[in-house]
Amino acid sequence: MQTKPSLLRISVALPLSLFGALILLPFVAHAMEQPFYVVFTARVVIYAVAATSLNLALGYGGLVSFGHALFLGLGAYSVAIPAFYGIDNGWIHLLVCIVACGLVGLVTGAISLRTTGIAFIMITLAFAQMGYFVFVSLKHYGGDDGTTISATSKFFGCDLGQPNTIYACALTVLALATWWMARLRVSPFGMVLRGAKMNARRVNAIGLPARRYLLSAYVLSAILCGIAGMLLANLNAFASPSTLSWIVSGDLIVMVVLGGLGAVHGALLGAAALMGMEEAIKHFTEHWMAIFGPAIVLIALLGKAGIAGFLAGIDARLARGRAGGVWLVRKTAGEQP
């Protein structure tokens, strides 16, 4: 009984409509003979997966990680390094990605969570920069110039180096990640995370180790971000240390904040808005950054709860309007003789 009305809310209908548009886009692009739209939108979807991973740590757990690009880069090199030796088995790439991101996330998370606030932000940034310089020093794999991936990941005979294949795979991962985030939000684990975000001491006081829950969320976030990096490497057929730069981490934070902290669909909305606006402005001027920066600041000031919060506010106003209309009708009916 409650599902149908919820689907009529703008905050739910718009993200679902966006998912529907993403499903139809390859067919439209093929009909228009514009493969660029598939490649560009695949990049948006992949960054939405990475932003979703950060939303788990930042939006649910309140962990302002300024080094999530570390895991994006690890995922990319989980494809690039085996491919350098001619290994194109996607399952091996995935296994290397999960193990590498999981272990690095566990170690860096355990150390970082011993701090809070600005110290946590700086130490996660430091770990990401350490990873950046490690891959820059690997001259055998291209060093600062990066390395081309000649053997992209193959699953069940499907080559992720093909634009349509990587698009379908990335969209499937995003859909599953979004569904998982929705279920996680109302699960006991998710509630503990959200409670630790508000007051970790109270969570500890009731016998729940907040740091362990936050560390688990950080590791899961690292693995999901690594999978996004793996998809990005297959899309570009290239891996570079620039993927681990602090600029990429900053972009992910902007996507999460712009879409809405802790919102289930916030990462998708933020990635689509940020990258779509960037691409649109580039078509009009070469000095697009002079317009892009102030536009992001203005959007952040006007909608502090992000796009998802703005849509939820519209739903609330519409609900109050409907409630007021029903009250007026009932009052009028009661005054009739």
Coordinates of C-alpha atoms in Angstrom, one line a residue:
M1 CA 0.0 0.0 0.0
Q2 CA 2.9 2.4 0.7
T3 CA 5.0 1.5 -2.3
K4 CA 2.8 3.1 -5.0
P5 CA 2.6 6.5 -3.4
S6 CA 6.4 6.5 -2.7
L7 CA 7.0 6.0 -6.4
L8 CA 5.1 9.1 -7.2
R9 CA 7.5 11.3 -5.1
I10 CA 9.8 13.4 -7.2
S11 CA 12.8 12.3 -5.1
V12 CA 12.2 8.7 -6.1
A13 CA 10.7 9.1 -9.6
L14 CA 13.5 11.3 -11.0
P15 CA 16.4 8.9 -10.1
L16 CA 14.4 5.9 -11.4
S17 CA 13.7 7.8 -14.6
L18 CA 17.4 8.5 -14.9
F19 CA 18.1 4.8 -14.6
G20 CA 15.6 4.2 -17.3
A21 CA 17.2 6.7 -19.5
L22 CA 20.6 5.1 -18.9
I23 CA 19.2 1.7 -20.0
L24 CA 17.8 3.2 -23.3
L25 CA 20.8 5.4 -24.1
P26 CA 22.9 2.8 -26.0
F27 CA 20.0 2.1 -28.3
V28 CA 19.4 5.8 -28.9
A29 CA 23.1 6.4 -29.5
H30 CA 23.3 3.5 -31.9
A31 CA 20.3 4.9 -33.9
M32 CA 21.9 8.3 -34.0
E33 CA 25.3 6.8 -34.9
Q34 CA 26.9 8.6 -31.9
P35 CA 29.1 6.2 -30.0
F36 CA 30.6 9.1 -28.1
Y37 CA 27.5 9.2 -25.9
V38 CA 27.9 5.6 -24.8
V39 CA 31.6 6.2 -23.8
F40 CA 30.9 9.4 -22.0
T41 CA 27.9 8.1 -20.1
A42 CA 29.9 4.9 -19.2
R43 CA 32.4 7.2 -17.6
V44 CA 29.6 9.0 -15.7
V45 CA 28.2 5.7 -14.5
I46 CA 31.7 4.4 -13.4
Y47 CA 32.3 7.6 -11.4
A48 CA 28.9 7.2 -9.9
V49 CA 29.9 3.8 -8.6
A50 CA 33.1 5.3 -7.1
A51 CA 31.0 8.1 -5.6
T52 CA 28.6 5.5 -4.2
S53 CA 31.5 3.8 -2.5
L54 CA 32.6 7.1 -0.9
N55 CA 28.9 7.8 0.1
L56 CA 29.1 4.7 2.2
A57 CA 32.1 6.0 4.2
L58 CA 31.2 9.7 4.1
G59 CA 27.4 9.8 3.9
Y60 CA 26.6 6.9 6.2
G61 CA 29.7 6.9 8.5
G62 CA 30.8 10.5 8.4
L63 CA 34.3 9.6 7.3
V64 CA 35.6 12.4 5.2
S65 CA 38.1 10.4 3.2
F66 CA 40.2 12.7 1.0
G67 CA 42.2 9.7 -0.4
H68 CA 39.6 7.5 -2.0
A69 CA 41.4 7.9 -5.3
L70 CA 44.0 5.5 -3.9
F71 CA 41.5 2.6 -4.3
L72 CA 40.4 3.8 -7.7
G73 CA 44.0 3.7 -8.8
L74 CA 44.5 0.2 -7.2
G75 CA 41.5 -1.1 -9.2
A76 CA 42.9 0.3 -12.4
Y77 CA 46.3 -1.2 -11.9
S78 CA 44.7 -4.5 -10.9
V79 CA 43.9 -4.7 -14.6
A80 CA 47.0 -3.0 -16.0
I81 CA 49.7 -5.0 -14.3
P82 CA 48.3 -8.5 -15.0
A83 CA 47.5 -7.3 -18.6
F84 CA 51.1 -6.3 -19.0
Y85 CA 52.0 -10.0 -18.7
G86 CA 49.2 -11.0 -21.1
I87 CA 46.6 -12.1 -18.5
D88 CA 43.2 -11.1 -19.7
N89 CA 41.1 -13.3 -17.3
G90 CA 38.6 -10.9 -15.7
W91 CA 38.2 -13.1 -12.7
I92 CA 41.9 -12.8 -11.9
H93 CA 41.7 -9.1 -12.3
L94 CA 38.7 -8.9 -10.0
L95 CA 40.4 -11.1 -7.4
V96 CA 43.5 -9.0 -7.4
C97 CA 41.3 -5.9 -7.2
I98 CA 39.3 -7.1 -4.2
V99 CA 42.3 -8.5 -2.3
A100 CA 44.5 -5.4 -2.9
C101 CA 41.8 -2.9 -2.1
G102 CA 40.6 -4.9 0.9
L103 CA 44.1 -5.2 2.5
V104 CA 45.1 -1.6 1.8
G105 CA 41.7 -0.4 3.0
L106 CA 42.1 -2.5 6.2
V107 CA 45.6 -1.2 7.0
T108 CA 45.0 2.4 6.0
G109 CA 41.6 2.5 7.6
A110 CA 42.8 1.0 10.9
I111 CA 45.5 3.7 11.1
S112 CA 43.3 6.6 9.9
L113 CA 40.5 5.8 12.3
R114 CA 42.8 6.4 15.2
T115 CA 42.3 10.0 14.4
T116 CA 39.3 12.2 13.8
G117 CA 38.3 15.5 12.1
I118 CA 41.0 17.3 10.0
A119 CA 43.6 14.7 11.1
F120 CA 41.6 11.9 9.4
I121 CA 41.2 14.0 6.2
M122 CA 45.0 14.7 6.1
I123 CA 46.1 11.1 6.8
T124 CA 43.8 9.6 4.1
L125 CA 45.2 12.2 1.7
A126 CA 48.7 11.2 2.7
F127 CA 48.1 7.6 2.0
A128 CA 46.7 8.4 -1.4
Q129 CA 49.8 10.5 -2.2
M130 CA 52.0 7.7 -1.1
G131 CA 50.2 5.4 -3.5
Y132 CA 50.6 8.0 -6.2
F133 CA 54.3 8.2 -5.8
V134 CA 54.7 4.4 -5.6
F135 CA 53.1 4.0 -9.0
V136 CA 55.1 6.9 -10.4
S137 CA 58.2 5.1 -9.4
L138 CA 57.2 1.9 -11.2
K139 CA 59.0 2.7 -14.5
H140 CA 58.5 -0.8 -15.7
Y141 CA 54.8 -0.1 -15.9
G142 CA 55.1 3.3 -17.5
G143 CA 55.8 5.3 -14.4
D144 CA 54.4 8.8 -14.6
D145 CA 53.3 8.3 -18.2
G146 CA 51.0 5.4 -17.3
T147 CA 50.6 2.1 -19.2
T148 CA 48.4 1.0 -22.1
I149 CA 46.2 -2.0 -21.4
S150 CA 46.3 -4.4 -24.4
A151 CA 44.5 -7.3 -22.7
T152 CA 41.3 -5.9 -21.2
S153 CA 39.2 -8.0 -18.8
K154 CA 37.2 -10.9 -20.2
F155 CA 34.2 -12.5 -18.4
F156 CA 32.4 -15.5 -19.9
G157 CA 33.9 -14.5 -23.3
C158 CA 32.7 -10.9 -23.0
D159 CA 35.4 -8.3 -23.5
L160 CA 35.1 -5.3 -21.2
G161 CA 37.2 -3.4 -23.7
Q162 CA 34.1 -3.0 -25.9
P163 CA 32.1 0.2 -25.2
N164 CA 28.7 -1.4 -25.1
T165 CA 29.9 -4.3 -22.9
I166 CA 31.6 -2.0 -20.4
Y167 CA 28.6 0.3 -20.3
A168 CA 26.2 -2.6 -19.5
C169 CA 28.6 -4.0 -16.9
A170 CA 29.1 -0.6 -15.2
L171 CA 25.3 0.1 -15.2
T172 CA 24.7 -3.3 -13.7
V173 CA 27.2 -2.7 -10.9
L174 CA 25.7 0.8 -10.2
A175 CA 22.2 -0.7 -10.0
L176 CA 23.3 -3.4 -7.6
A177 CA 25.4 -0.9 -5.5
T178 CA 22.4 1.5 -5.3
W179 CA 20.1 -1.4 -4.3
W180 CA 22.6 -2.5 -1.7
M181 CA 23.0 1.0 -0.3
A182 CA 19.2 1.3 0.0
R183 CA 19.0 -2.0 2.0
L184 CA 22.1 -1.1 4.0
R185 CA 20.6 2.2 5.1
V186 CA 17.8 0.5 7.0
S187 CA 19.8 -2.5 8.2
P188 CA 21.2 -2.8 11.7
F189 CA 24.7 -2.3 10.4
G190 CA 23.7 0.9 8.5
M191 CA 21.9 2.2 11.6
V192 CA 25.0 1.8 13.7
L193 CA 27.0 3.6 11.1
R194 CA 24.6 6.5 11.0
G195 CA 24.5 6.5 14.8
A196 CA 28.3 6.6 14.9
K197 CA 28.3 9.5 12.5
M198 CA 26.1 11.5 14.9
N199 CA 27.7 10.4 18.2
A200 CA 30.3 7.6 18.3
R201 CA 30.5 7.8 22.1
R202 CA 26.9 7.0 22.6
V203 CA 27.2 4.0 20.2
N204 CA 30.1 2.7 22.3
A205 CA 28.1 3.3 25.5
I206 CA 25.4 0.9 24.4
G207 CA 28.0 -1.9 23.8
L208 CA 28.6 -1.5 20.1
P209 CA 32.2 -0.9 19.0
A210 CA 31.7 2.1 16.7
R211 CA 35.3 1.9 15.3
R212 CA 34.9 -1.6 14.1
Y213 CA 31.7 -0.8 12.3
L214 CA 33.4 2.3 10.7
L215 CA 36.4 0.2 9.7
S216 CA 34.2 -2.4 8.1
A217 CA 32.4 0.3 6.2
Y218 CA 35.7 1.8 5.1
V219 CA 37.0 -1.5 3.8
L220 CA 33.7 -2.2 1.9
S221 CA 33.9 1.3 0.5
A222 CA 37.5 0.7 -0.6
I223 CA 36.6 -2.6 -2.4
L224 CA 33.6 -1.0 -4.3
C225 CA 35.8 2.0 -5.3
G226 CA 38.4 -0.5 -6.6
I227 CA 35.8 -2.2 -8.7
A228 CA 35.0 1.2 -10.2
G229 CA 38.7 1.7 -10.9
M230 CA 38.8 -1.7 -12.6
L231 CA 35.9 -0.7 -14.9
L232 CA 37.5 2.7 -15.6
A233 CA 40.8 1.0 -16.7
N234 CA 38.9 -1.2 -19.1
L235 CA 36.9 1.8 -20.5
N236 CA 40.1 3.8 -21.1
A237 CA 42.3 0.8 -22.0
F238 CA 44.9 2.8 -19.9
A239 CA 46.0 3.1 -16.3
S240 CA 47.9 6.1 -15.0
P241 CA 49.1 7.4 -11.6
S242 CA 47.0 10.5 -12.2
T243 CA 44.0 8.3 -11.2
L244 CA 45.4 8.4 -7.6
S245 CA 45.7 12.2 -7.4
W246 CA 44.1 14.3 -4.8
I247 CA 42.1 16.0 -7.5
V248 CA 40.2 12.8 -8.3
S249 CA 39.4 12.4 -4.5
G250 CA 38.2 15.9 -4.5
D251 CA 35.9 15.3 -7.5
L252 CA 34.4 12.3 -5.7
I253 CA 33.7 14.3 -2.6
V254 CA 32.0 17.0 -4.7
M255 CA 29.9 14.4 -6.4
V256 CA 28.7 13.0 -3.1
V257 CA 28.0 16.4 -1.6
L258 CA 26.4 17.7 -4.7
G259 CA 24.1 14.7 -5.0
G260 CA 23.3 14.6 -1.3
L261 CA 25.2 13.1 1.7
G262 CA 23.7 9.8 2.7
A263 CA 21.1 9.8 0.0
V264 CA 20.7 6.5 -1.8
H265 CA 20.7 8.0 -5.3
G266 CA 22.9 10.9 -4.4
A267 CA 26.0 9.6 -6.0
L268 CA 24.3 9.1 -9.4
L269 CA 22.7 12.5 -9.3
G270 CA 25.9 14.2 -8.2
A271 CA 28.0 12.4 -10.9
A272 CA 25.5 13.1 -13.6
A273 CA 25.2 16.8 -12.6
L274 CA 28.9 17.4 -12.2
M275 CA 30.2 15.7 -15.3
G276 CA 27.2 16.6 -17.4
M277 CA 27.6 20.3 -16.6
E278 CA 31.4 20.1 -17.2
E279 CA 30.9 18.6 -20.6
A280 CA 28.1 21.1 -21.5
I281 CA 30.2 24.2 -20.6
K282 CA 33.2 22.9 -22.5
H283 CA 31.1 23.1 -25.7
F284 CA 30.7 26.9 -25.3
T285 CA 34.0 28.1 -24.1
E286 CA 37.7 27.1 -23.6
H287 CA 37.7 28.8 -20.3
W288 CA 35.1 26.5 -18.9
M289 CA 36.7 26.2 -15.5
A290 CA 36.1 29.9 -14.8
I291 CA 32.4 29.2 -15.1
F292 CA 32.4 25.7 -13.7
G293 CA 33.9 26.6 -10.3
P294 CA 31.6 29.4 -9.3
A295 CA 28.6 27.3 -10.6
I296 CA 29.5 24.5 -8.2
V297 CA 29.9 26.9 -5.3
L298 CA 26.5 28.5 -6.1
I299 CA 24.8 25.1 -6.3
A300 CA 26.3 24.1 -3.0
L301 CA 25.1 27.4 -1.3
L302 CA 21.6 27.2 -2.7
G303 CA 21.1 23.5 -1.9
K304 CA 23.0 22.5 1.3
A305 CA 21.3 19.1 1.3
G306 CA 22.3 18.4 -2.3
I307 CA 20.1 17.6 -5.2
A308 CA 18.5 14.7 -3.4
G309 CA 17.7 17.0 -0.5
F310 CA 16.3 19.6 -2.9
L311 CA 14.0 17.0 -4.4
A312 CA 12.9 15.8 -1.0
G313 CA 12.1 19.4 -0.1
I314 CA 9.8 19.7 -3.1
D315 CA 8.1 16.5 -2.1
A316 CA 7.6 17.9 1.4
R317 CA 6.0 21.1 0.1
L318 CA 3.7 19.2 -2.2
A319 CA 2.7 16.9 0.7
R320 CA 1.9 19.9 2.9
G321 CA -0.1 21.4 0.0
R322 CA -2.1 18.2 -0.5
A323 CA -2.7 18.0 3.3
G324 CA -3.9 21.6 3.4
G325 CA -6.2 21.0 0.5
V326 CA -7.7 17.9 2.1
W327 CA -8.2 19.9 5.4
L328 CA -9.9 22.7 3.5
V329 CA -12.2 20.3 1.7
R330 CA -13.2 18.6 5.0
K331 CA -13.8 21.9 6.8
T332 CA -15.9 23.1 3.9
A333 CA -17.9 19.9 3.9
G334 CA -18.4 20.2 7.7
E335 CA -19.8 23.7 7.4
Q336 CA -22.5 22.7 4.9
P337 CA -26.0 22.3 6.4

